[in-house]
Amino acid sequence: MRRLPISALVFASATAACALAPRVARADEPGALPVAVVSISTDEVLDQAEALTNAMKSSLRKTEGWALQEGDWQLEVLTVSLECSEPPDATCETKMADQAKAERLLWGTLKKKNPTTVSADVHLWTRGEGSVSA
């Protein structure tokens, strides 16, 4: 991934999360499927991971055609409790969505590249369609 300042990475990741839609449905329509956001996982840059998670949630709340599924899920907790590999594979993504009672799941990881740059790997999983990443 290209090296970006943290603020640009947060904005780009939140935008990418919304752009990865396999289908568009208005959030206020009956039957619209909200997205469960799993907190971004990191071992090194906790503040940035929290900021990215919050930016994705905020973006989902504000973007037409998307809705945030309320709830608090931690990637580390889900992978351990569901006995998944890290990063989660397709089988684990299904287990995580089942645990969150979600049809769409947004999760990712964040790594520190150098003192001023981080790299994010963000995944949008949709039941029956699988995962796309950015």
mmCIF file of C-alpha atoms in Angstrom:
data_model
loop_
_atom_site.group_PDB
_atom_site.id
_atom_site.type_symbol
_atom_site.label_atom_id
_atom_site.label_comp_id
_atom_site.label_asym_id
_atom_site.label_seq_id
_atom_site.Cartn_x
_atom_site.Cartn_y
_atom_site.Cartn_z
ATOM 1 C CA MET A 1 0.000 0.000 0.000
ATOM 2 C CA ARG A 2 1.201 3.520 -0.769
ATOM 3 C CA ARG A 3 2.552 5.481 2.169
ATOM 4 C CA LEU A 4 0.073 8.113 3.305
ATOM 5 C CA PRO A 5 -0.230 10.516 6.236
ATOM 6 C CA ILE A 6 -2.520 9.137 8.928
ATOM 7 C CA SER A 7 -5.355 11.620 8.278
ATOM 8 C CA ALA A 8 -5.328 10.786 4.568
ATOM 9 C CA LEU A 9 -5.366 7.074 5.386
ATOM 10 C CA VAL A 10 -8.359 7.455 7.709
ATOM 11 C CA PHE A 11 -10.285 9.438 5.089
ATOM 12 C CA ALA A 12 -9.325 7.064 2.272
ATOM 13 C CA SER A 13 -10.219 3.962 4.281
ATOM 14 C CA ALA A 14 -13.599 5.343 5.335
ATOM 15 C CA THR A 15 -14.349 6.326 1.762
ATOM 16 C CA ALA A 16 -13.205 2.932 0.461
ATOM 17 C CA ALA A 17 -15.412 1.184 2.990
ATOM 18 C CA CYS A 18 -18.443 2.964 1.612
ATOM 19 C CA ALA A 19 -17.371 2.451 -1.987
ATOM 20 C CA LEU A 20 -17.062 -1.325 -1.616
ATOM 21 C CA ALA A 21 -20.834 -1.782 -1.692
ATOM 22 C CA PRO A 22 -21.895 -4.905 -3.560
ATOM 23 C CA ARG A 23 -25.407 -3.435 -3.699
ATOM 24 C CA VAL A 24 -26.946 -0.131 -2.732
ATOM 25 C CA ALA A 25 -29.982 0.119 -0.488
ATOM 26 C CA ARG A 26 -31.259 3.184 1.287
ATOM 27 C CA ALA A 27 -30.689 2.854 5.010
ATOM 28 C CA ASP A 28 -34.256 3.915 5.788
ATOM 29 C CA GLU A 29 -35.875 1.422 3.386
ATOM 30 C CA PRO A 30 -37.489 -1.659 4.876
ATOM 31 C CA GLY A 31 -35.092 -4.568 4.565
ATOM 32 C CA ALA A 32 -31.960 -2.428 4.173
ATOM 33 C CA LEU A 33 -28.958 -4.357 5.457
ATOM 34 C CA PRO A 34 -26.767 -2.468 7.913
ATOM 35 C CA VAL A 35 -23.033 -3.039 8.254
ATOM 36 C CA ALA A 36 -21.500 -4.324 11.493
ATOM 37 C CA VAL A 37 -18.144 -2.614 12.046
ATOM 38 C CA VAL A 38 -15.548 -4.679 13.889
ATOM 39 C CA SER A 39 -12.891 -2.555 15.598
ATOM 40 C CA ILE A 40 -9.717 -2.295 13.533
ATOM 41 C CA SER A 41 -7.030 -4.577 14.940
ATOM 42 C CA THR A 42 -3.479 -3.429 15.667
ATOM 43 C CA ASP A 43 -0.565 -4.217 17.939
ATOM 44 C CA GLU A 44 1.224 -0.897 17.485
ATOM 45 C CA VAL A 45 -0.973 2.122 16.697
ATOM 46 C CA LEU A 46 -3.999 1.928 18.982
ATOM 47 C CA ASP A 47 -5.048 5.580 18.639
ATOM 48 C CA GLN A 48 -4.993 5.395 14.843
ATOM 49 C CA ALA A 49 -6.929 2.103 14.819
ATOM 50 C CA GLU A 50 -9.589 3.612 17.055
ATOM 51 C CA ALA A 51 -9.725 6.735 14.856
ATOM 52 C CA LEU A 52 -10.127 4.620 11.707
ATOM 53 C CA THR A 53 -12.859 2.508 13.311
ATOM 54 C CA ASN A 54 -14.716 5.643 14.409
ATOM 55 C CA ALA A 55 -14.291 7.233 10.960
ATOM 56 C CA MET A 56 -15.770 4.160 9.269
ATOM 57 C CA LYS A 57 -18.735 4.142 11.672
ATOM 58 C CA SER A 58 -19.304 7.858 11.162
ATOM 59 C CA SER A 59 -19.086 7.501 7.399
ATOM 60 C CA LEU A 60 -21.637 4.663 7.409
ATOM 61 C CA ARG A 61 -24.042 6.754 9.501
ATOM 62 C CA LYS A 62 -23.789 9.700 7.087
ATOM 63 C CA THR A 63 -23.695 7.952 3.697
ATOM 64 C CA GLU A 64 -26.980 7.488 1.867
ATOM 65 C CA GLY A 65 -27.701 3.839 1.178
ATOM 66 C CA TRP A 66 -25.729 2.600 4.170
ATOM 67 C CA ALA A 67 -26.585 2.015 7.828
ATOM 68 C CA LEU A 68 -24.443 1.189 10.828
ATOM 69 C CA GLN A 69 -25.462 -1.891 12.789
ATOM 70 C CA GLU A 70 -25.124 -0.890 16.406
ATOM 71 C CA GLY A 71 -22.864 -3.065 18.515
ATOM 72 C CA ASP A 72 -19.299 -3.321 19.748
ATOM 73 C CA TRP A 73 -17.111 -6.082 18.333
ATOM 74 C CA GLN A 74 -13.348 -6.512 18.696
ATOM 75 C CA LEU A 75 -11.469 -8.463 16.014
ATOM 76 C CA GLU A 76 -9.039 -9.966 18.521
ATOM 77 C CA VAL A 77 -11.864 -11.170 20.781
ATOM 78 C CA LEU A 78 -13.862 -12.628 17.891
ATOM 79 C CA THR A 79 -10.907 -14.503 16.390
ATOM 80 C CA VAL A 80 -9.927 -16.015 19.744
ATOM 81 C CA SER A 81 -13.455 -16.926 20.853
ATOM 82 C CA LEU A 82 -14.345 -18.395 17.439
ATOM 83 C CA GLU A 83 -10.967 -20.165 17.154
ATOM 84 C CA CYS A 84 -10.106 -18.390 13.908
ATOM 85 C CA SER A 85 -6.799 -17.742 12.240
ATOM 86 C CA GLU A 86 -5.378 -14.222 12.038
ATOM 87 C CA PRO A 87 -6.187 -12.611 9.754
ATOM 88 C CA PRO A 88 -9.641 -14.198 9.520
ATOM 89 C CA ASP A 89 -10.348 -16.421 6.510
ATOM 90 C CA ALA A 90 -13.688 -16.783 4.686
ATOM 91 C CA THR A 91 -14.995 -19.370 7.157
ATOM 92 C CA CYS A 92 -14.140 -17.110 10.071
ATOM 93 C CA GLU A 93 -15.785 -14.104 8.435
ATOM 94 C CA THR A 94 -19.018 -16.098 8.321
ATOM 95 C CA LYS A 95 -18.621 -17.080 11.982
ATOM 96 C CA MET A 96 -17.954 -13.432 12.939
ATOM 97 C CA ALA A 97 -21.055 -12.283 11.034
ATOM 98 C CA ASP A 98 -23.127 -14.997 12.708
ATOM 99 C CA GLN A 99 -21.859 -13.828 16.108
ATOM 100 C CA ALA A 100 -22.765 -10.201 15.283
ATOM 101 C CA LYS A 101 -26.044 -11.283 13.635
ATOM 102 C CA ALA A 102 -24.949 -9.312 10.561
ATOM 103 C CA GLU A 103 -25.367 -9.633 6.819
ATOM 104 C CA ARG A 104 -22.438 -7.273 6.146
ATOM 105 C CA LEU A 105 -19.249 -7.006 8.150
ATOM 106 C CA LEU A 106 -16.481 -4.408 7.945
ATOM 107 C CA TRP A 107 -13.174 -5.305 9.596
ATOM 108 C CA GLY A 108 -9.481 -4.696 9.138
ATOM 109 C CA THR A 109 -5.962 -4.405 10.457
ATOM 110 C CA LEU A 110 -3.564 -1.500 10.838
ATOM 111 C CA LYS A 111 0.247 -1.657 10.901
ATOM 112 C CA LYS A 112 2.896 0.959 11.561
ATOM 113 C CA LYS A 113 5.258 1.393 8.598
ATOM 114 C CA ASN A 114 7.449 4.107 10.153
ATOM 115 C CA PRO A 115 7.006 6.850 12.789
ATOM 116 C CA THR A 116 4.614 8.866 10.584
ATOM 117 C CA THR A 117 2.990 6.271 8.308
ATOM 118 C CA VAL A 118 0.537 3.423 8.843
ATOM 119 C CA SER A 119 -0.922 0.856 6.455
ATOM 120 C CA ALA A 120 -4.507 -0.419 6.621
ATOM 121 C CA ASP A 121 -6.055 -3.572 5.191
ATOM 122 C CA VAL A 122 -9.869 -3.162 5.253
ATOM 123 C CA HIS A 123 -12.397 -5.883 4.314
ATOM 124 C CA LEU A 124 -16.114 -5.680 3.575
ATOM 125 C CA TRP A 125 -17.754 -9.108 3.839
ATOM 126 C CA THR A 126 -21.289 -9.697 2.552
ATOM 127 C CA ARG A 127 -23.229 -12.888 3.268
ATOM 128 C CA GLY A 128 -23.487 -15.018 0.142
ATOM 129 C CA GLU A 129 -20.954 -12.900 -1.758
ATOM 130 C CA GLY A 130 -17.756 -13.076 0.267
ATOM 131 C CA SER A 131 -15.209 -10.382 0.950
ATOM 132 C CA VAL A 132 -13.661 -7.497 -0.937
ATOM 133 C CA SER A 133 -10.705 -5.580 0.439
ATOM 134 C CA ALA A 134 -8.941 -2.256 0.099
#
